[in-house]
């Protein structure tokens, strides 16, 4: 059937150009006579792959010199425990809960100390971002935690919270590399790569060097210490070598496309096409308060479950796959990450308009 438009929340579409390079280099990476999949992570050729990937990532994002970039395993979910294990000196952290993942991080942190929920948008099914300009930040908080773009609910912080001098920690999994970011505003910023960056299996953690401690409690496992990975340049044990290589190709692709400013503009244009249609449609409507809409994840519904099901079935048949919404929101969700071409969004809107005509 040829390639489909994959609107999955992750693992998500990859740039075709990158996939082609992977295919070309699959059996023999640059004359090494082997695939990156087979390579020793201690080899000279792999060392260059991971070092180049880090260098390109730093340039792309503008990572300051006093931050380490770590390629870790265990998904973003492992960070829910790793962060409190490494950062909770006073055993206190503040959480702004704007969705499922922030909630899970909050619940996990409460195993290691006092987790305070200082704001939440749960009262309206996480369809907005609470006012974060003047929150009751705890005086002894080790950090303030946010999930900056909420994959399931399609919301995004338009400005970072006022942490009143406390460290900001942010999960940016579903908006990673979709727009520029100022790393110096965070103590830790991290994300799983399977949405915007590469194949599932890598979590990129950008951490300020002074937060990498060697005075942690003996109960913290070796593999869950940032110091372990920082000291060995993400090569303490066998990393997800192939996945890091693919991420490296995506960093090069993003640089070639013109960098994160250009990506932001493209992503804004794509999202506008879909939101404009939702705002004018009589059948489909977005579920998010407009000023907090994500550029990456767009949930929408019709008035009827049967119509939702019919739309999901017919759109899938037509080559628009993975549009089923998360069970907590229902309806549909289109994730339109960096690799989703503008044409994919335009064609989806055409299909929606046609469906609306036939079913109204």
Coordinates of N, CA, C and O in Angstrom, one line a residue, residues 56-182:
X56 N 26.5 17.2 17.5 CA 25.5 17.8 16.6 C 24.3 18.2 17.5 O 23.6 19.2 17.2
X57 N 23.9 17.4 18.5 CA 22.8 17.7 19.4 C 23.1 19.0 20.1 O 22.3 19.9 20.2
X58 N 24.3 19.2 20.6 CA 24.7 20.4 21.4 C 24.6 21.6 20.5 O 24.1 22.7 20.9
X59 N 25.1 21.5 19.2 CA 25.0 22.6 18.3 C 23.6 23.0 18.0 O 23.2 24.2 17.9
X60 N 22.8 22.0 17.7 CA 21.4 22.2 17.3 C 20.6 22.9 18.4 O 19.8 23.8 18.1
X61 N 20.8 22.5 19.6 CA 20.0 23.0 20.8 C 20.7 24.2 21.4 O 20.0 25.0 22.0
X62 N 22.0 24.3 21.2 CA 22.7 25.4 21.9 C 22.9 25.0 23.4 O 22.6 25.8 24.3
X63 N 23.4 23.8 23.6 CA 23.6 23.4 25.0 C 24.8 24.1 25.6 O 25.9 24.0 25.1
X64 N 24.7 24.8 26.8 CA 25.8 25.4 27.4 C 26.9 24.4 27.8 O 26.6 23.3 28.1
X65 N 28.1 24.9 27.9 CA 29.3 24.1 28.3 C 29.2 23.4 29.6 O 29.8 22.4 29.9
X66 N 28.4 24.0 30.5 CA 28.3 23.5 31.9 C 27.2 22.5 32.1 O 26.7 22.2 33.2
X67 N 26.7 21.9 30.9 CA 25.7 20.9 31.0 C 26.2 19.6 30.3 O 26.9 19.7 29.3
X68 N 25.9 18.5 30.9 CA 26.2 17.2 30.2 C 25.0 16.7 29.4 O 23.9 16.9 29.8
X69 N 25.3 16.1 28.3 CA 24.3 15.4 27.5 C 24.5 13.9 27.7 O 25.6 13.4 27.4
X70 N 23.4 13.2 28.2 CA 23.5 11.8 28.4 C 22.5 11.0 27.5 O 21.4 11.4 27.4
X71 N 23.0 9.9 27.0 CA 22.1 9.1 26.2 C 21.8 7.8 27.1 O 22.7 7.0 27.3
X72 N 20.6 7.8 27.7 CA 20.3 6.7 28.6 C 19.2 5.8 28.1 O 18.6 6.1 27.1
X73 N 19.0 4.7 28.9 CA 18.0 3.8 28.6 C 16.8 3.8 29.6 O 16.9 4.6 30.6
X74 N 15.8 3.0 29.4 CA 14.8 2.9 30.4 C 13.6 3.9 30.2 O 12.7 4.0 31.0
X75 N 13.6 4.6 29.0 CA 12.5 5.5 28.7 C 12.4 6.7 29.7 O 13.1 6.7 30.7
X76 N 11.6 7.6 29.3 CA 11.4 8.8 30.2 C 10.9 8.3 31.5 O 11.2 9.0 32.6
X77 N 10.2 7.2 31.6 CA 9.6 6.8 32.8 C 10.6 6.4 33.9 O 10.3 6.6 35.1
X78 N 11.8 6.0 33.5 CA 12.9 5.7 34.5 C 13.3 7.0 35.1 O 13.7 7.0 36.3
X79 N 13.2 8.1 34.4 CA 13.6 9.4 34.9 C 12.7 9.8 36.1 O 13.1 10.6 36.9
X80 N 11.5 9.3 36.1 CA 10.6 9.7 37.2 C 11.1 9.3 38.5 O 10.9 9.9 39.5
X81 N 12.0 8.2 38.5 CA 12.6 7.8 39.8 C 14.0 8.3 39.9 O 14.5 8.7 41.0
X82 N 14.7 8.4 38.8 CA 16.1 8.8 38.8 C 16.3 10.2 39.2 O 17.2 10.6 40.0
X83 N 15.3 11.1 38.8 CA 15.4 12.5 39.2 C 15.3 12.7 40.7 O 16.2 13.3 41.3
X84 N 14.3 12.2 41.4 CA 14.3 12.3 42.8 C 15.4 11.6 43.5 O 16.0 12.1 44.5
X85 N 15.9 10.5 43.0 CA 17.0 9.7 43.6 C 18.3 10.6 43.6 O 19.1 10.5 44.5
X86 N 18.4 11.4 42.6 CA 19.7 12.2 42.4 C 19.6 13.6 42.9 O 20.6 14.2 43.2
X87 N 18.3 14.1 42.9 CA 18.2 15.6 43.2 C 17.6 15.9 44.6 O 17.7 17.0 45.0
X88 N 17.0 14.9 45.2 CA 16.3 15.2 46.5 C 17.2 15.3 47.6 O 17.4 14.3 48.4
X89 N 17.8 16.4 47.8 CA 18.7 16.6 49.0 C 17.8 16.8 50.3 O 18.1 16.2 51.3
X90 N 16.9 17.7 50.1 CA 16.0 18.1 51.2 C 14.8 17.1 51.3 O 13.9 17.3 52.1
X91 N 14.7 16.2 50.3 CA 13.6 15.3 50.2 C 12.3 16.0 50.0 O 11.2 15.6 50.5
X92 N 12.3 17.1 49.2 CA 11.1 17.8 48.9 C 11.1 18.2 47.4 O 12.1 18.7 46.9
X93 N 10.0 18.0 46.7 CA 9.9 18.5 45.3 C 8.5 18.9 45.0 O 7.5 18.4 45.6
X94 N 8.3 20.0 44.2 CA 7.0 20.5 43.8 C 6.7 20.1 42.4 O 7.5 20.1 41.5
X95 N 5.4 19.7 42.2 CA 5.0 19.3 40.9 C 3.8 20.0 40.4 O 2.8 20.3 41.2
X96 N 3.8 20.4 39.1 CA 2.7 20.9 38.4 C 2.1 19.8 37.6 O 2.8 19.4 36.6
X97 N 0.9 19.3 37.9 CA 0.4 18.1 37.3 C -0.6 18.5 36.1 O -1.7 19.0 36.4
X98 N -0.1 18.3 34.9 CA -0.9 18.8 33.7 C -1.3 17.6 32.8 O -1.7 17.8 31.7
X99 N -1.1 16.4 33.3 CA -1.4 15.2 32.5 C -0.9 13.9 33.1 O -0.3 13.9 34.2
X100 N -1.1 12.9 32.4 CA -0.8 11.5 32.9 C 0.7 11.4 33.3 O 1.0 10.7 34.3
X101 N 1.6 11.9 32.5 CA 3.0 11.7 32.7 C 3.5 12.5 33.9 O 4.3 12.0 34.7
X102 N 3.0 13.7 34.0 CA 3.4 14.5 35.2 C 2.9 13.9 36.5 O 3.5 13.8 37.5
X103 N 1.7 13.3 36.4 CA 1.1 12.6 37.5 C 1.9 11.4 37.9 O 2.1 11.2 39.1
X104 N 2.3 10.7 36.9 CA 3.2 9.5 37.2 C 4.5 9.9 37.9 O 5.0 9.2 38.8
X105 N 5.1 10.9 37.4 CA 6.3 11.4 37.9 C 6.1 11.9 39.4 O 7.0 11.6 40.3
X106 N 5.0 12.5 39.6 CA 4.7 13.0 41.0 C 4.5 11.8 41.9 O 5.0 11.7 43.0
X107 N 3.8 10.8 41.4 CA 3.6 9.6 42.3 C 4.9 8.8 42.6 O 5.1 8.4 43.7
X108 N 5.7 8.8 41.6 CA 7.0 8.1 41.7 C 7.9 8.8 42.7 O 8.5 8.2 43.6
X109 N 7.9 10.1 42.6 CA 8.8 10.9 43.5 C 8.4 10.8 44.9 O 9.2 10.9 45.9
X110 N 7.1 10.6 45.2 CA 6.6 10.5 46.5 C 7.1 9.2 47.3 O 7.0 9.1 48.5
X111 N 7.8 8.3 46.5 CA 8.4 7.2 47.2 C 9.8 7.6 47.8 O 10.3 6.9 48.6
X112 N 10.3 8.7 47.3 CA 11.7 9.1 47.8 C 11.7 10.3 48.7 O 12.7 10.7 49.2
X113 N 10.5 11.0 48.8 CA 10.5 12.2 49.7 C 9.1 12.8 49.6 O 8.1 12.1 49.2
X114 N 9.0 14.0 49.9 CA 7.7 14.7 49.9 C 7.5 15.3 48.6 O 8.2 16.2 48.2
X115 N 6.4 14.8 47.9 CA 6.1 15.4 46.6 C 4.8 16.3 46.8 O 3.8 15.8 47.2
X116 N 5.0 17.6 46.5 CA 3.8 18.5 46.6 C 3.2 18.8 45.3 O 3.9 19.2 44.4
X117 N 1.9 18.6 45.2 CA 1.2 19.0 44.0 C 0.8 20.5 44.1 O -0.1 20.8 44.9
X118 N 1.6 21.4 43.5 CA 1.3 22.8 43.8 C 0.3 23.4 42.8 O -0.2 24.5 43.0
X119 N 0.0 22.7 41.7 CA -1.0 23.1 40.7 C -1.4 21.9 39.9 O -0.6 21.0 39.7
X120 N -2.6 21.9 39.4 CA -3.1 20.8 38.6 C -4.2 21.3 37.6 O -4.9 22.2 38.0
X121 N -4.3 20.6 36.5 CA -5.5 20.9 35.6 C -6.4 19.7 35.5 O -7.1 19.6 34.5
X122 N -6.3 18.8 36.5 CA -7.1 17.6 36.4 C -8.6 17.8 36.5 O -9.4 17.0 36.0
X123 N -8.9 19.0 37.1 CA -10.4 19.3 37.2 C -11.1 19.4 35.9 O -12.3 19.2 35.8
X124 N -10.4 19.7 34.8 CA -11.0 19.8 33.5 C -10.3 18.8 32.5 O -10.0 19.2 31.4
X125 N -10.1 17.6 32.9 CA -9.5 16.6 32.1 C -8.2 17.1 31.4 O -7.9 16.9 30.3
X126 N -7.4 17.9 32.2 CA -6.1 18.4 31.7 C -6.2 19.1 30.4 O -5.3 19.0 29.5
X127 N -7.3 19.9 30.2 CA -7.5 20.5 28.9 C -6.9 21.9 28.8 O -7.0 22.7 27.9
X128 N -6.2 22.3 29.9 CA -5.5 23.6 29.9 C -4.3 23.5 30.8 O -4.0 22.5 31.4
X129 N -3.5 24.6 30.8 CA -2.3 24.7 31.7 C -2.6 25.7 32.8 O -3.1 26.8 32.5
X130 N -2.5 25.4 34.1 CA -2.8 26.3 35.1 C -1.9 27.6 35.1 O -0.8 27.5 34.5
X131 N -2.3 28.6 35.7 CA -1.5 29.8 35.8 C -0.3 29.5 36.6 O -0.4 29.1 37.8
X132 N 0.9 29.7 36.1 CA 2.1 29.3 36.8 C 3.0 30.5 37.2 O 4.2 30.4 37.5
X133 N 2.4 31.7 37.1 CA 3.2 32.9 37.4 C 3.5 33.2 38.8 O 4.5 33.8 39.2
X134 N 2.6 32.6 39.7 CA 2.8 32.9 41.2 C 2.3 31.7 42.0 O 1.3 31.8 42.6
X135 N 3.1 30.6 42.0 CA 2.6 29.4 42.7 C 3.2 29.3 44.1 O 4.2 30.0 44.4
X136 N 2.6 28.6 44.9 CA 3.1 28.4 46.3 C 4.3 27.4 46.3 O 4.2 26.3 46.8
X137 N 5.4 27.9 45.8 CA 6.7 27.1 45.7 C 7.2 26.8 47.2 O 7.3 27.8 48.0
X138 N 7.4 25.6 47.5 CA 7.9 25.2 48.8 C 9.3 25.8 49.0 O 10.2 25.7 48.2
X139 N 9.5 26.3 50.3 CA 10.8 27.0 50.5 C 11.9 26.0 50.5 O 13.1 26.4 50.1
X140 N 11.7 24.8 50.9 CA 12.8 23.8 50.9 C 12.8 22.8 49.7 O 13.4 21.8 49.7
X141 N 12.0 23.2 48.6 CA 11.9 22.3 47.5 C 13.3 22.2 46.8 O 14.0 23.1 46.6
X142 N 13.6 21.0 46.5 CA 14.9 20.7 45.7 C 14.7 21.1 44.3 O 15.7 21.5 43.6
X143 N 13.5 21.0 43.7 CA 13.2 21.3 42.3 C 11.7 21.4 42.1 O 10.9 21.0 42.9
X144 N 11.4 22.1 41.0 CA 10.0 22.2 40.6 C 9.9 21.4 39.2 O 10.7 21.6 38.3
X145 N 8.9 20.5 39.1 CA 8.9 19.6 38.0 C 7.6 19.9 37.1 O 6.5 20.0 37.6
X146 N 7.9 19.9 35.8 CA 6.8 20.0 34.8 C 7.0 19.0 33.7 O 8.1 18.5 33.4
X147 N 5.8 18.7 33.0 CA 5.9 18.1 31.7 C 5.4 19.1 30.7 O 4.3 19.6 30.8
X148 N 6.3 19.6 29.9 CA 6.1 20.8 29.1 C 5.1 20.7 28.0 O 4.5 21.7 27.6
X149 N 5.0 19.5 27.4 CA 4.0 19.3 26.3 C 3.3 18.0 26.7 O 4.0 17.0 26.9
X150 N 2.0 18.0 26.7 CA 1.3 16.8 27.2 C 0.7 16.0 26.0 O -0.2 16.4 25.4
X151 N 1.4 14.9 25.7 CA 1.1 14.1 24.5 C -0.3 13.7 24.5 O -1.0 13.7 23.4
X152 N -0.8 13.2 25.6 CA -2.2 12.6 25.6 C -3.2 13.7 25.5 O -4.2 13.6 24.7
X153 N -3.0 14.9 26.2 CA -4.1 15.9 26.3 C -3.9 17.0 25.3 O -4.8 17.9 25.1
X154 N -2.7 17.1 24.6 CA -2.5 18.1 23.6 C -2.4 19.5 24.1 O -2.8 20.5 23.4
X155 N -1.8 19.6 25.3 CA -1.6 21.0 25.9 C -0.1 21.3 25.9 O 0.8 20.3 26.0
X156 N 0.3 22.6 26.0 CA 1.7 23.0 26.0 C 1.8 24.2 26.8 O 1.0 25.1 26.7
X157 N 2.8 24.3 27.7 CA 3.1 25.5 28.4 C 3.6 26.6 27.4 O 4.4 26.4 26.6
X158 N 2.9 27.8 27.5 CA 3.4 28.9 26.6 C 4.5 29.7 27.3 O 5.2 30.4 26.7
X159 N 4.5 29.6 28.6 CA 5.7 30.2 29.3 C 6.1 29.3 30.5 O 5.2 28.6 31.0
X160 N 7.3 29.3 30.8 CA 7.8 28.4 31.9 C 7.3 29.0 33.3 O 7.2 30.2 33.4
X161 N 7.1 28.1 34.3 CA 6.7 28.6 35.6 C 7.7 29.5 36.3 O 8.9 29.3 36.0
X162 N 7.2 30.4 37.1 CA 8.1 31.1 37.9 C 8.4 30.3 39.1 O 7.6 30.0 40.0
X163 N 9.6 29.7 39.1 CA 10.0 28.8 40.2 C 10.6 29.5 41.4 O 11.1 28.8 42.4
X164 N 10.6 30.8 41.4 CA 11.1 31.6 42.5 C 12.5 31.2 43.0 O 12.8 31.0 44.1
X165 N 13.3 31.0 42.0 CA 14.7 30.7 42.2 C 15.0 29.2 42.4 O 16.2 28.8 42.4
X166 N 14.0 28.4 42.4 CA 14.2 26.9 42.5 C 14.6 26.3 41.2 O 14.2 26.9 40.1
X167 N 15.2 25.2 41.2 CA 15.6 24.5 40.0 C 14.4 24.0 39.2 O 13.4 23.5 39.8
X168 N 14.4 24.1 37.9 CA 13.3 23.6 37.1 C 13.7 22.3 36.4 O 14.8 22.3 35.8
X169 N 12.9 21.3 36.5 CA 13.1 20.1 35.8 C 12.0 19.9 34.8 O 10.8 20.0 35.2
X170 N 12.3 19.5 33.6 CA 11.2 19.4 32.6 C 11.3 18.2 31.7 O 12.4 17.9 31.2
X171 N 10.2 17.5 31.6 CA 10.1 16.4 30.6 C 9.6 17.0 29.3 O 8.5 17.6 29.3
X172 N 10.4 17.0 28.3 CA 10.0 17.6 27.0 C 9.8 16.5 25.9 O 9.9 16.8 24.7
X173 N 9.5 15.2 26.3 CA 9.5 14.1 25.4 C 8.8 14.4 24.1 O 9.3 14.2 23.0
X174 N 7.6 15.0 24.2 CA 6.8 15.1 22.9 C 6.9 16.4 22.2 O 6.2 16.7 21.2
X175 N 7.9 17.3 22.7 CA 8.1 18.5 21.9 C 9.6 18.6 21.6 O 10.1 19.6 21.1
X176 N 10.4 17.6 22.0 CA 11.9 17.6 21.8 C 12.2 18.0 20.4 O 11.8 17.5 19.4
X177 N 13.1 19.0 20.2 CA 13.7 19.4 19.0 C 12.6 19.9 17.9 O 12.9 20.0 16.8
X178 N 11.4 20.3 18.4 CA 10.4 20.8 17.5 C 10.5 22.3 17.4 O 9.8 22.9 16.6
X179 N 11.2 22.9 18.4 CA 11.4 24.4 18.4 C 12.6 24.7 19.3 O 13.1 23.8 20.0
X180 N 13.1 25.9 19.2 CA 14.3 26.2 20.0 C 14.0 26.2 21.5 O 12.8 26.3 21.9
X181 N 15.0 25.9 22.3 CA 14.8 26.0 23.8 C 16.1 26.6 24.4 O 17.2 26.4 23.9
X182 N 15.9 27.2 25.5 CA 17.0 27.8 26.3 C 17.3 26.9 27.5 O 16.7 26.9 28.5

